[in-house]
Each structure stands twice: as structure tokens, then as C-alpha cells.
Amino acid sequence: MYPEANLLGDESSPYLRQHADNPVYWRAWGRNALDEARDTGKPILLSVGYAACHWCHVMAHECFEDLEVAELMNRHFVNVKVDREERPDIDQIYMAALGAMGEQGGWPLTMFLTPDAGPFWGGTYFPKTSRYGRPGFMDILASIHRVWQSDKQKIANNVTALTRHLQANLAVEAEPGTLDPEIFDQFATNIFAAMDTEKGGLRGAPKFPNAPFMDTLWLSWLRNGDRQHRDAFLASLGTMLQGGIYDHLGGGLSRYAVDDRWLVPHFEKMLYDNAHMIRHALWAFDATGDDLFRRRIEETVGWLQREMLIDGRFASSLDADSEGEEGKFYCWSAEEIPDSLEFTLFREIYDVTPEGNWEHKTILNRLAAGSADRPELEQQLEPIRRQLFEIREKRVHPTRDEKALTDWNGLMIRALAEAGRALEQPDWVLLAQTAYHQIRASMKDGRVPHSVLGESRLFPGLSSDYAAMINAAVSLYQATFEEDYIAEAAQWLDILNADHRTGPDEYSFSAARADDVIIRIRGDQDEAISSATSQIIEALTRLAIASGNTDLLEQAERVAAKAVGRVLHQRYGQAGILNSASLLLEPIKLVLVTPTKDHELVQAAARMVDPRRTDIWVEWQHEQAIELIPGGGAIAIEKPAAYLCRGFSCLPPVASAGELEELLQQRRPG
């Protein structure tokens, strides 16, 4: 009835296709695979990974390409492969189950499930035979099979306990919390206490950019003027952008550093990390004027244009490996960099030594070079960088995961729209618009797919897809002041409500019609990016302000209160919810009433970056009357002006660019 064959060859995921030639009888996750497990009575062996994952490749080579391992897997299990980037809802459920077993999470994720998808045992990477202090996969397969045959009651007890744990943690019920400034301030204090004030990031190794925590520190500084939080943000960002985690020749940030000083990256490059980095560098440049941050944005946008565009959308990632070796594309031997007078300065600045700085090779970095804000130094180094870049281009490139994920694209569209607006780069805004319209073109029946690869579309979308695209649309509106973006954002909200709303003030991560999940999780947990719930709260808030919809703003407050209540109950992994909920303490709106979109007031507003602020443009007409605050009554606008509103009150208008810049600067900490 069920084919004894590997069924991954026609899947939309490049990661799944990487395994299409394995001797393992892989299936993709879905109703068909679950039905097969139920009908055959076999347990499910679930393997979750992603295309750029180094240890996923290692386990694939050692185990899934091995005929002896495959024979055991095929005989005793229904073997299911999941691309965690295509199905983060599945990944979150079973990663949480692994955590409940007391195990450290990571990828590849290896889980054993009952035929009805209940988890009962798991781990991460396993070698074929015991080594590295880890049990061998062959032994594990045999042991799980014996337990399945002899002690199903024990397995049932494990499944019951784990499922209760998942329900309690991923679909928790809690009383609404209060949007109390003290909650947000205390959380920011806790994050700061965990920071490495010398090297940046959280203390210890490995070091991740951790965008939600970075957001927490910056929003705390904007809200309260806590310079320690501001400086921790700037030190972390500045160090990682000078470290080996940043690609100094091609642009772009790697996933994380394996050491405690940002030198040695795990070399994969992810779209979302770079979207966050662009926004963070924009905030840092606006606050400090340090040209390091502007240059890193420009270099990273160049990388996007050169290496990540596919049919106007952005690919997901670049692999850590090339030619079967992690980091081979990016590292240098001393002999590959000429030992000539011309290269002396470069060797000094970029830490090039005969012995190397990692496994007898050199990872280019500027950790010991001091400030980068020296234009004359950059002019000297640029020809050398360009020369080495051209040499590197002749190497075998890391593989690109060419699927375009809607939520990750939404994050990058927003980043490009905001950076393009603030730094007067219309080409970046156009890049964002093109990706946005390509995603709209991939819709079916008004709904977005989660993933696009060629002609393949993966439906249904996740709540994060709609939230990210709403936020992208609002940012594109602010970059262009084209009203269509607000109308389209409202349409996406309608679909989000129809497909993901589970109650008046709650949303699920998976769509209502997703019939292959054991629980419909809320999507409260942050990962490398802020959670789906946090993105929804921010999307509701920004769209409400941009559209003047007070009912929607009240809904945002209720959704945020319910989510904060759950945060107070769980108290882990939900920085994103607190960050987005804090925007509702005092919503900030700037109303620009000018005759044209290139008026000096509009340009001044673009230069003054504040992630809490939503800007609205109204075409000025002589002695027109407009309503600045919904329900606040119309006022006559006698001349072009800008009105800064906080909550339900607006300050007196300003009429010149200088006055507006002074006003916005006064409203931020010094």
C-alpha cells in the first residue's frame, strides 16, 4: 500500500531534496505520513533540520547515507523529514518536548513518536556508532524498537506526560496581565545583568546576536534614557560587526560565534539575522553617527543584491559548508594573502598571521583594530578588500537555500524600507517593494504561502507570515506614503483573523485548517527572531496607528495583555512579546501635513529614526481640517506642519525641518 521508496524528490524544500537520494524511505511531514504510521503501526522517526545546518550534514553523511542504518530505519520506522524553516510550528512542538525530557535542544532534532505523533524519546545529533561521548544511532534504533515491541505502556505514559507539558507551555491559559511599565523595565534590567559588558552579547559562549534581547535594551533606552542599556547595545553590535562573525569581504552576518568574543562564526548566513542587523545598525548610526554602522548596512545590502535575490524575493540562507568543509569559502591561509608592502596594513588590521587564528587558518576580523570610523583608512583598505574578494569569488561557493520564506522576507522588506528611507537610498526601497509585490503575486485565494520555491507553494501560511507582511506594508507606507500599502495590510489582517484567531484576543501559530499538528500552539516563543505573537501585537499596533482605527488599537491592547499574562506565567523565551507590548504604553504618531511627499518636513522625519514611531502623511490643502487623534475633533491646518502625538495628546505643530529635528531629538534620550 505504501511505497518502499524515498518520497522527497518532488518536495518544495531544498533541504528535503538534499535527502532525496538517501537509501532511507523518507516521507515529508503531513497527513499522508501520519496515516501511514497509523495504518502500519510503526513508530515515527522524525528528523528536523535545515539546509544551512552543519551538523545536519554530518549526521546525514554518517547515518542517512549509510545502507546499514537505512535498513534498520526502513524496517522499523516511518521516517519523516522536516525542514524547520518550512514548518517551524512542528519544530517548536517537538523541540519543546525534547526540552521537557531534560535534553539540550539543537539541530538536527531527532525524535521518536507514536503513530499518532505523540513524542516519547529524542535527542539531536547522533553518530552511526558511539563516539564523541554520544551513543551510536544504530544502538538507539535497536533500543527504541525493543521498547516499542515490549513496553508500549511505558511509552504511553511518556507521551501523556510530555503532551501535558506541551499543552501547559505552548498553549498555556493565563489571566490577562497589566501593561505596567515596571514589568518592561525590570525585564530590561534582567537582560542587562546577563550581558557581557566587555565583549558584548550575553556572557559566555557561544555568542548569538539575539535580536529580541537587543531590541529590549534599545527600547529601554528610548523609554527611560538608561545609557547603560544603550551602551550595551552599541558595544554588542559594534563588536560583532568588527568580529569574524561578519563577512568583511562580502558583507553579511553569520548565524553566531562559537567562541566568547565573536571571532569564530558558525559560517551559515541567514536572511533573518541580516534583516535584524540592518535595523539595529540603522538605529546605532542614527544615535551615534559612527560610519561603521552605515558601511555595514551598505555592504550587507550589496550582499543581498548579489547573492540572495531569486525572482525578486530573498533566499533563506547560505550554507556553512563548501566542498564538505565548514567555513572553507571564508577562511584564508597566510600564503593566500600576499606578504608584500601593499598588504602590510591589511594584514595588521584584519589579524592575518602565519599561524592563523583558527585551526591554522585566518578568519578575517577587526577585533583589535579599534574604531572603524576613519575614512582615510577605509580608502586605503578598500582596493585590497576588493582584490581579495575577487580571488574568493573563484572558490566553490556555499550552497544557497533558494526557498523564499514569507515571514523572513517580510522582516527584510521592513529593514530595507526603513534603511532606504532614513539613508536616502531609493534603490533599497525599490528592492523592498519588488520583494513585497512578488510575495503578493504568489498568493492564492487571498492567502500567502509560507514558502515559495520555483513554481512550488507551501500552504497554509503561518501567523508570522501575515504579521511580518503587515509590518512590512506599514514600513513601505512610511517610506513611500502610498495608501495602497495600508489597505493591503488591512486585507492581510482579515485573513490572519479568519485563519489563525482562536478567540477574541488570541492567535495560533498554525492555521485552523492545519490537520497535522498535535496541538495548535500560540507562537509565543522567541527563537532567533521574535515570536509570531510579538509580531502580531506590533502589526496590530502599527496598523491601528497608521489607519486611525481605534477599535484595532484596543484589540492590540487586549491581545498584548493576554500575551503578557502568559509571559508572567511562563517567564522564559518571550522577550519579543514584552518588546511589542511596550509600544502600547504610549503610542507615538507623527502626522506630516505637507503639499508634497518630498517636503523638508517629510525628509527631516525620515532622518530621525525611532522604531516606536509611526509616521503618517496627509496632503496639505489650504485651510483644510483634519482629525489628528480619532475622536479628538478636526482642526484647521493653516500651513504645512508636523504634529507629534503621544497617546491621546498632540504637541503644538512645527513648521520647519530644523524645528522638527529639534523636537524629535528632545523626545529621545540624549
XYZ file of C-alpha atoms in Angstrom:
670
model
C 0.000 0.000 0.000
C 2.803 2.388 0.904
C 5.811 2.655 -1.435
C 9.151 1.315 -0.245
C 10.914 4.355 -1.606
C 12.247 7.771 -0.704
C 9.487 10.296 -1.486
C 11.335 13.607 -1.093
C 12.294 14.222 -4.727
C 9.354 16.480 -5.548
C 9.258 18.458 -2.302
C 9.447 22.260 -2.302
C 12.202 22.389 0.324
C 15.843 22.297 -0.850
C 16.703 20.690 2.497
C 14.293 17.834 1.885
C 15.580 17.490 -1.654
C 19.118 17.149 -0.257
C 17.905 13.856 1.239
C 16.049 12.595 -1.835
C 18.871 10.209 -2.757
C 19.268 8.705 0.718
C 18.539 4.980 0.956
C 16.162 5.884 3.793
C 12.467 5.735 2.845
C 11.870 9.349 3.823
C 8.449 10.975 3.794
C 7.652 14.657 4.218
C 5.620 15.631 7.271
C 1.907 15.691 6.610
C -1.320 13.783 6.733
C -0.075 11.055 4.384
C 2.912 10.201 6.584
C 0.782 10.207 9.732
C -1.783 7.935 8.085
C 0.979 5.528 7.064
C 2.245 5.318 10.645
C -1.269 4.703 11.947
C -2.054 2.055 9.342
C 1.241 0.166 9.731
C 1.504 0.548 13.492
C 5.108 1.678 13.196
C 6.530 4.487 15.324
C 7.663 7.639 13.546
C 11.319 8.605 13.361
C 11.221 12.376 12.960
C 14.346 14.214 11.782
C 14.229 18.018 11.731
C 16.928 20.216 10.236
C 17.600 22.908 7.657
C 19.707 23.392 4.573
C 22.486 25.522 6.098
C 22.941 23.310 9.192
C 26.464 21.860 9.506
C 25.663 19.045 11.954
C 22.626 18.104 9.882
C 25.028 17.436 7.012
C 27.329 15.447 9.285
C 24.539 13.173 10.526
C 23.196 12.765 7.002
C 26.590 11.591 5.773
C 27.283 9.313 8.740
C 23.794 7.824 9.116
C 21.217 8.592 6.443
C 23.525 7.808 3.516
C 24.577 4.533 5.149
C 22.873 1.367 3.871
C 23.134 -0.436 7.202
C 21.483 2.430 9.112
C 18.852 2.895 6.405
C 17.901 -0.783 6.545
C 17.122 -0.533 10.269
C 15.215 2.717 9.819
C 13.140 1.386 6.935
C 12.297 -1.894 8.652
C 11.130 -0.484 11.978
C 10.008 3.132 11.466
C 8.055 5.531 9.299
C 10.842 8.021 8.597
C 9.804 11.651 8.303
C 11.974 14.628 7.341
C 11.027 18.201 8.284
C 12.610 21.448 7.159
C 12.302 23.517 10.319
C 12.190 26.681 8.246
C 9.142 25.446 6.341
C 7.437 24.011 9.412
C 8.596 25.967 12.465
C 5.315 25.015 14.161
C 6.274 21.319 14.017
C 9.816 22.129 15.115
C 8.645 24.149 18.123
C 6.348 21.390 19.353
C 8.961 18.650 19.293
C 11.846 20.856 20.393
C 9.759 21.727 23.452
C 9.190 18.009 24.009
C 12.944 17.411 23.907
C 13.431 20.196 26.449
C 10.836 18.590 28.711
C 12.975 15.434 28.667
C 15.826 17.472 30.124
C 17.831 17.420 26.905
C 19.663 20.311 25.260
C 17.955 21.376 22.026
C 19.545 21.893 18.638
C 19.622 20.638 15.080
C 19.372 18.096 13.727
C 16.477 17.291 16.031
C 15.869 13.540 16.248
C 12.560 12.460 17.808
C 10.690 9.201 18.129
C 6.898 9.475 18.022
C 3.941 7.144 18.332
C 1.872 6.613 15.154
C -0.436 9.422 16.307
C 2.589 11.778 16.544
C 2.975 11.751 20.327
C 6.646 12.220 21.341
C 8.276 9.687 23.679
C 12.090 9.987 23.244
C 14.582 12.145 21.397
C 17.930 13.834 21.003
C 19.869 15.850 18.451
C 22.944 14.700 16.506
C 23.983 11.054 16.757
C 26.953 9.376 15.019
C 26.441 5.960 13.480
C 28.428 4.261 16.248
C 29.229 5.535 19.704
C 31.826 8.329 19.798
C 32.267 11.943 20.966
C 30.664 10.684 24.181
C 27.405 10.195 22.296
C 25.533 6.909 21.823
C 25.536 5.408 18.355
C 22.458 5.779 16.177
C 22.456 2.069 15.327
C 22.208 1.210 19.026
C 19.471 3.791 19.550
C 17.376 2.455 16.683
C 17.627 -1.090 18.028
C 16.837 0.008 21.580
C 13.793 2.074 20.595
C 12.486 -0.838 18.530
C 12.835 -3.229 21.505
C 10.983 -0.857 23.837
C 8.261 -0.305 21.227
C 7.734 -4.040 20.954
C 7.915 -4.860 24.672
C 6.682 -1.916 26.729
C 4.070 0.186 24.966
C 2.529 1.155 28.326
C 5.750 2.885 29.358
C 5.772 4.730 26.059
C 2.114 5.716 26.507
C 2.915 7.117 29.954
C 5.787 9.168 28.487
C 3.561 10.512 25.729
C 0.832 11.512 28.198
C 3.269 13.361 30.437
C 5.009 15.114 27.558
C 1.756 16.121 25.874
C 0.507 17.659 29.117
C 3.757 19.556 29.389
C 3.452 20.827 25.820
C -0.138 21.895 26.368
C 0.823 23.721 29.538
C 3.752 25.541 27.952
C 2.859 26.075 24.294
C -0.906 26.571 24.623
C -0.994 27.922 28.165
C -4.039 29.727 29.536
C -3.475 32.677 31.876
C -5.269 35.742 33.153
C -4.517 38.956 31.217
C -1.557 40.892 32.516
C -1.296 44.629 33.032
C 0.753 46.754 30.635
C 2.748 48.126 33.547
C 5.997 49.986 32.753
C 7.637 48.290 35.737
C 7.295 44.888 34.049
C 9.150 46.070 30.948
C 11.768 47.971 32.940
C 12.502 45.024 35.223
C 12.854 42.713 32.241
C 15.339 45.102 30.594
C 17.286 45.239 33.881
C 17.415 41.438 33.940
C 18.687 41.293 30.358
C 21.355 43.890 31.047
C 22.513 41.921 34.095
C 23.218 38.937 31.827
C 25.227 40.966 29.286
C 28.971 40.744 28.743
C 29.853 44.407 29.191
C 33.378 43.871 27.851
C 32.796 41.758 24.724
C 29.099 42.354 24.100
C 26.278 39.878 23.836
C 25.313 37.533 26.629
C 28.171 36.272 28.777
C 29.959 33.112 27.727
C 29.960 31.086 24.539
C 28.530 30.606 22.023
C 27.506 34.171 21.251
C 24.324 34.842 19.294
C 23.177 38.242 18.016
C 19.879 37.596 19.906
C 17.741 40.238 18.223
C 14.878 40.168 20.789
C 17.286 40.958 23.658
C 18.966 43.689 21.610
C 15.528 45.200 20.961
C 14.821 45.109 24.701
C 17.923 47.142 25.521
C 17.297 49.741 22.810
C 13.626 50.217 23.666
C 14.563 50.548 27.328
C 16.993 53.332 26.480
C 14.407 55.130 24.339
C 11.779 54.767 27.054
C 13.846 55.664 30.119
C 17.160 57.081 28.949
C 19.178 54.297 30.569
C 22.575 54.849 28.964
C 23.935 51.555 30.301
C 21.371 49.728 28.199
C 22.177 51.888 25.190
C 25.907 51.303 25.579
C 25.452 47.527 25.966
C 23.504 47.505 22.695
C 26.123 49.579 20.880
C 29.057 47.596 22.266
C 27.453 44.290 21.286
C 26.574 45.415 17.784
C 29.873 47.183 17.187
C 31.935 44.200 18.330
C 30.044 41.648 16.272
C 30.338 43.890 13.189
C 34.116 44.010 13.677
C 34.419 40.338 14.562
C 34.844 37.232 12.471
C 31.090 36.645 12.593
C 30.833 39.432 9.988
C 31.993 38.815 6.405
C 34.453 41.657 5.853
C 34.856 40.975 2.141
C 31.327 40.153 1.006
C 29.081 41.658 3.653
C 26.522 39.942 5.848
C 26.453 38.466 9.327
C 26.866 34.779 10.133
C 24.490 32.899 12.394
C 26.541 33.017 15.619
C 30.049 32.812 17.047
C 31.163 29.575 18.683
C 33.612 31.404 20.971
C 33.034 34.155 23.543
C 34.473 37.065 21.564
C 32.723 36.949 18.157
C 35.800 35.611 16.330
C 34.849 32.147 15.040
C 31.471 32.014 13.322
C 29.208 29.118 12.586
C 29.524 30.184 8.972
C 25.944 29.877 7.737
C 24.309 33.184 6.777
C 20.604 33.539 7.491
C 18.272 36.108 5.953
C 16.580 36.994 9.236
C 19.831 37.695 11.127
C 20.793 40.216 8.484
C 17.356 41.836 8.471
C 17.687 42.424 12.203
C 21.261 43.625 11.832
C 20.300 46.224 9.219
C 17.644 47.687 11.527
C 19.952 47.633 14.547
C 22.809 49.241 12.623
C 20.392 51.914 11.397
C 19.380 52.743 14.963
C 23.030 52.811 16.026
C 24.087 55.050 13.145
C 21.236 57.456 13.852
C 22.195 57.681 17.526
C 25.978 57.892 17.164
C 26.839 58.983 13.630
C 29.540 56.254 13.637
C 30.146 55.445 9.987
C 30.899 51.812 10.832
C 27.185 51.136 11.088
C 26.273 52.838 7.807
C 29.021 50.969 5.960
C 27.914 47.620 7.322
C 24.363 48.305 6.128
C 25.620 49.223 2.654
C 27.854 46.149 2.462
C 25.071 43.841 3.599
C 22.573 45.266 1.127
C 25.210 44.694 -1.540
C 25.449 41.046 -0.438
C 21.672 40.711 -0.639
C 21.569 42.105 -4.160
C 24.495 39.990 -5.327
C 23.811 36.627 -3.670
C 20.320 36.368 -2.192
C 17.846 37.551 -4.847
C 15.683 34.996 -6.658
C 12.852 36.294 -8.843
C 12.730 39.464 -6.764
C 12.350 37.602 -3.469
C 15.093 36.778 -0.971
C 16.515 33.285 -0.496
C 16.605 31.850 3.008
C 20.270 31.184 3.705
C 23.765 30.286 2.623
C 25.279 27.049 3.879
C 28.067 26.898 6.441
C 29.919 24.338 4.321
C 31.511 24.205 0.901
C 33.384 21.253 -0.558
C 32.329 19.326 2.544
C 34.214 21.617 4.922
C 32.770 24.194 7.292
C 33.963 27.729 6.587
C 36.265 26.760 3.706
C 34.908 29.513 1.466
C 35.593 32.247 4.022
C 38.942 31.315 5.589
C 42.451 32.136 4.411
C 45.926 30.753 4.777
C 48.692 33.272 5.267
C 50.165 32.215 1.900
C 46.961 33.205 0.081
C 47.360 36.833 1.186
C 50.490 38.315 -0.402
C 53.257 39.199 2.036
C 54.015 42.444 0.273
C 54.202 46.057 1.357
C 50.850 46.690 -0.287
C 49.183 44.168 2.026
C 51.022 45.076 5.247
C 48.269 47.335 6.565
C 45.564 44.843 5.654
C 47.377 42.039 7.488
C 47.680 44.196 10.586
C 44.070 45.397 10.585
C 42.491 42.015 9.749
C 44.544 39.813 12.095
C 46.449 37.902 9.414
C 49.373 35.950 10.894
C 51.466 32.999 9.676
C 49.978 30.686 12.305
C 46.381 31.828 11.740
C 43.735 32.473 14.370
C 41.567 29.335 13.902
C 42.765 25.818 13.092
C 45.897 27.192 11.353
C 43.758 29.386 9.101
C 42.723 33.016 9.311
C 39.222 34.298 9.869
C 39.350 37.938 8.833
C 38.353 40.208 11.697
C 38.992 43.657 13.095
C 38.548 42.958 16.796
C 41.908 44.507 17.671
C 41.755 47.333 15.149
C 39.858 49.899 17.210
C 37.232 52.223 15.778
C 36.375 51.842 12.117
C 35.237 55.449 11.738
C 38.375 56.549 9.851
C 37.558 57.370 6.218
C 41.196 57.588 5.125
C 41.889 54.099 6.497
C 38.886 52.668 4.668
C 40.053 54.258 1.414
C 43.417 52.504 1.794
C 41.844 49.150 2.621
C 39.079 49.114 0.026
C 41.226 48.160 -3.021
C 42.787 45.286 -1.053
C 39.397 44.042 0.101
C 38.148 44.195 -3.469
C 41.173 42.274 -4.742
C 40.746 39.508 -2.145
C 37.019 39.386 -2.788
C 37.696 38.690 -6.471
C 40.094 35.901 -5.507
C 37.499 34.416 -3.173
C 34.806 34.562 -5.845
C 36.720 31.897 -7.791
C 36.276 29.397 -4.941
C 33.410 26.917 -4.710
C 30.561 28.854 -3.119
C 28.433 27.578 -0.245
C 25.072 26.204 -1.314
C 22.133 28.599 -1.247
C 18.756 27.556 0.147
C 16.617 29.090 -2.581
C 13.208 28.862 -0.967
C 11.704 32.253 -0.132
C 10.007 32.256 3.267
C 7.262 34.835 3.581
C 7.907 35.850 7.187
C 11.669 36.145 6.700
C 11.121 38.149 3.518
C 8.745 40.378 5.460
C 11.488 41.082 8.009
C 13.954 42.016 5.262
C 11.412 44.116 3.344
C 10.793 46.116 6.502
C 14.517 46.559 7.161
C 15.237 47.742 3.620
C 12.266 50.100 3.578
C 13.336 51.713 6.844
C 17.032 51.935 5.972
C 16.302 53.169 2.451
C 14.044 55.891 3.789
C 16.426 57.074 6.522
C 19.645 56.910 4.498
C 18.123 58.342 1.302
C 18.627 55.175 -0.727
C 15.593 54.882 -3.025
C 17.075 51.763 -4.673
C 16.782 49.936 -1.346
C 13.145 50.931 -1.044
C 12.601 49.687 -4.600
C 14.311 46.399 -3.682
C 11.869 46.060 -0.782
C 8.890 46.941 -2.962
C 9.854 44.356 -5.572
C 10.079 41.574 -2.974
C 6.794 42.694 -1.442
C 4.945 42.600 -4.750
C 6.463 39.225 -5.647
C 5.089 37.792 -2.434
C 1.680 39.251 -3.232
C 1.912 37.646 -6.655
C 2.400 34.230 -5.004
C -0.915 34.459 -3.135
C -3.821 32.132 -3.794
C -7.415 32.930 -2.773
C -6.117 35.943 -0.860
C -3.730 33.853 1.229
C 0.053 33.852 1.295
C 2.138 30.693 1.161
C 4.721 30.195 3.872
C 7.326 29.163 1.320
C 7.962 29.627 -2.403
C 10.474 27.695 -4.487
C 10.141 27.995 -8.242
C 6.561 27.021 -9.029
C 6.050 25.323 -5.636
C 3.958 26.998 -2.965
C 3.597 25.727 0.607
C 0.157 26.459 2.070
C -1.248 27.297 4.542
C 0.815 30.219 5.774
C 1.705 30.774 9.427
C 0.540 33.639 11.617
C 4.103 35.017 11.464
C 3.791 35.320 7.674
C 0.798 37.639 7.904
C 2.190 39.629 10.821
C 5.567 40.130 9.141
C 3.933 41.257 5.904
C 1.625 43.677 7.743
C 4.676 45.211 9.398
C 6.466 45.282 6.043
C 3.500 47.034 4.435
C 3.381 49.695 7.162
C 7.121 50.340 6.755
C 6.726 50.599 2.986
C 3.888 53.042 3.551
C 6.190 55.176 5.692
C 8.897 55.019 3.014
C 6.541 55.975 0.164
C 3.282 57.195 1.765
C 1.354 55.168 -0.790
C -2.044 54.383 0.756
C -2.353 51.024 -1.012
C 0.062 49.519 1.489
C -2.283 50.276 4.388
C -5.261 48.838 2.520
C -3.316 45.662 1.740
C -2.150 45.351 5.345
C -5.790 45.505 6.446
C -6.648 42.725 3.981
C -3.900 40.533 5.443
C -5.228 41.203 8.915
C -8.626 39.927 7.784
C -7.019 36.642 6.651
C -4.978 36.418 9.856
C -8.213 36.756 11.827
C -10.028 34.218 9.671
C -7.309 31.548 9.675
C -5.466 31.968 12.991
C -7.721 33.630 15.526
C -8.625 31.130 18.263
C -10.545 33.558 20.472
C -11.321 37.274 20.731
C -7.748 38.147 21.742
C -5.621 35.125 20.848
C -3.969 33.658 17.753
C -2.424 30.306 16.917
C 0.827 29.822 15.030
C -0.590 27.164 12.674
C -3.664 27.806 10.567
C -7.022 26.403 11.632
C -7.009 24.031 8.676
C -3.613 22.540 9.575
C -4.610 18.951 10.424
C -1.142 17.570 11.092
C -0.258 19.112 14.478
C -0.960 17.518 17.842
C -1.644 20.915 19.425
C -2.233 24.369 17.959
C 0.484 26.345 19.675
C 0.160 30.080 20.174
C 3.555 31.034 18.822
C 4.662 32.878 21.961
C 8.234 31.573 22.000
C 11.083 33.641 20.572
C 13.705 31.844 18.586
C 16.369 33.667 16.590
C 13.573 36.060 15.659
C 10.798 37.459 17.793
C 7.789 35.215 18.231
C 4.736 35.156 15.994
C 2.659 36.591 18.850
C 5.012 39.526 19.300
C 4.944 40.264 15.577
C 1.134 40.179 15.656
C 0.985 42.666 18.545
C 3.335 45.045 16.752
C 1.452 44.649 13.470
C -1.900 45.401 15.127
C -0.450 48.432 16.904
C 1.281 49.968 13.893
C -1.625 49.333 11.531
C -4.061 50.804 14.054
C -1.999 53.989 14.328
C -1.392 54.278 10.587
C -5.066 53.776 9.748
C -6.513 55.713 12.702
C -8.530 52.648 13.748
C -9.199 52.971 17.489
C -11.033 49.637 17.644
C -7.941 47.927 16.262
C -5.734 49.706 18.804
C -7.981 48.459 21.602
C -7.726 44.943 20.165
C -3.932 45.255 20.152
C -4.038 46.190 23.828
C -6.201 43.174 24.686
C -4.020 40.774 22.683
C -0.927 42.231 24.368
C -2.472 41.956 27.842
C -3.349 38.288 27.311
C 0.139 37.588 25.973
C 1.831 39.413 28.863
C -0.267 37.331 31.257
C 1.148 34.200 29.659
C 4.677 35.635 29.846
C 4.313 36.183 33.585
C 3.172 32.574 33.891
C 5.997 31.083 31.800
C 8.811 33.600 32.331
C 11.149 32.346 29.625
C 11.791 32.929 25.941
C 9.299 35.721 25.357
C 11.265 38.953 25.124
C 9.512 39.727 21.846
C 6.080 39.900 23.482
C 7.319 42.329 26.136
C 9.056 44.456 23.497
C 5.977 44.759 21.289
C 3.605 45.228 24.226
C 5.759 48.116 25.499
C 4.924 50.050 22.314
C 1.368 50.336 23.640
C 2.386 52.206 26.793
C 2.294 55.465 24.856
C 1.830 55.027 21.085
C 3.816 57.631 19.160
C 2.477 59.097 15.932
C 3.914 61.829 13.722
C 1.426 63.466 11.366
C 3.106 65.224 8.432
C 0.782 67.659 6.664
C 2.641 68.923 3.607
C 1.847 69.716 -0.037
C 4.323 67.121 -1.381
C 5.982 63.930 -0.194
C 9.448 65.414 -0.669
C 8.784 68.400 1.585
C 11.550 69.294 4.047
C 9.394 68.127 6.978
C 8.995 64.691 5.397
C 12.727 64.472 4.759
C 13.546 65.542 8.316
C 11.199 62.926 9.751
C 12.873 60.235 7.625
C 16.296 61.119 9.006
C 15.191 60.870 12.656
C 14.859 57.153 13.323
C 12.662 55.868 16.151
C 11.330 52.282 15.981
C 8.436 53.229 18.276
C 7.089 55.941 15.949
C 4.531 55.602 13.171
C 4.564 58.412 10.590
C 1.504 59.442 8.607
C 1.398 61.778 5.621
C -1.593 63.977 4.784
C -1.600 66.136 1.677
C -1.879 69.760 2.771
C -4.591 71.882 1.227
C -5.237 75.477 2.168
C -7.271 75.788 5.388
C -8.284 72.130 5.370
C -9.453 70.481 8.595
C -8.110 67.110 9.745
C -8.518 64.930 12.803
C -5.136 64.239 14.406
C -6.491 61.864 17.056
C -9.555 59.746 16.221
C -12.477 61.224 18.103
C -10.477 64.311 19.038
C -12.232 66.647 16.621
C -10.989 68.242 13.413
C -8.589 71.174 13.459
C -7.831 73.643 10.686
C -4.340 73.372 9.156
C -3.333 76.816 8.003
C 0.114 75.926 6.664
C 2.312 72.853 6.210
C 3.231 71.469 9.618
C 4.178 68.366 11.599
C 2.307 67.188 14.680
C 3.880 64.801 17.191
C 1.239 62.878 19.126
C 1.834 60.605 22.107
C -1.103 58.572 23.284
C -4.161 60.808 23.022
C -2.449 64.200 23.056
C -0.535 66.137 20.411
C 2.128 68.786 20.832
C 1.866 72.158 19.077
C 2.805 71.978 15.385
C 6.249 72.725 13.994
C 6.685 74.179 10.526
C 10.382 73.775 9.611
C 12.787 70.882 9.272
C 15.045 72.319 11.946
C 12.202 72.651 14.417
C 11.050 69.095 13.743
C 14.534 67.654 14.182
C 14.908 69.554 17.443
C 11.504 68.348 18.641
C 12.191 64.704 17.809
C 15.640 64.890 19.369
C 14.149 66.323 22.548
C 11.727 63.424 22.737
C 14.605 60.939 22.763
C 17.226 60.450 25.477
C 20.396 62.419 24.987
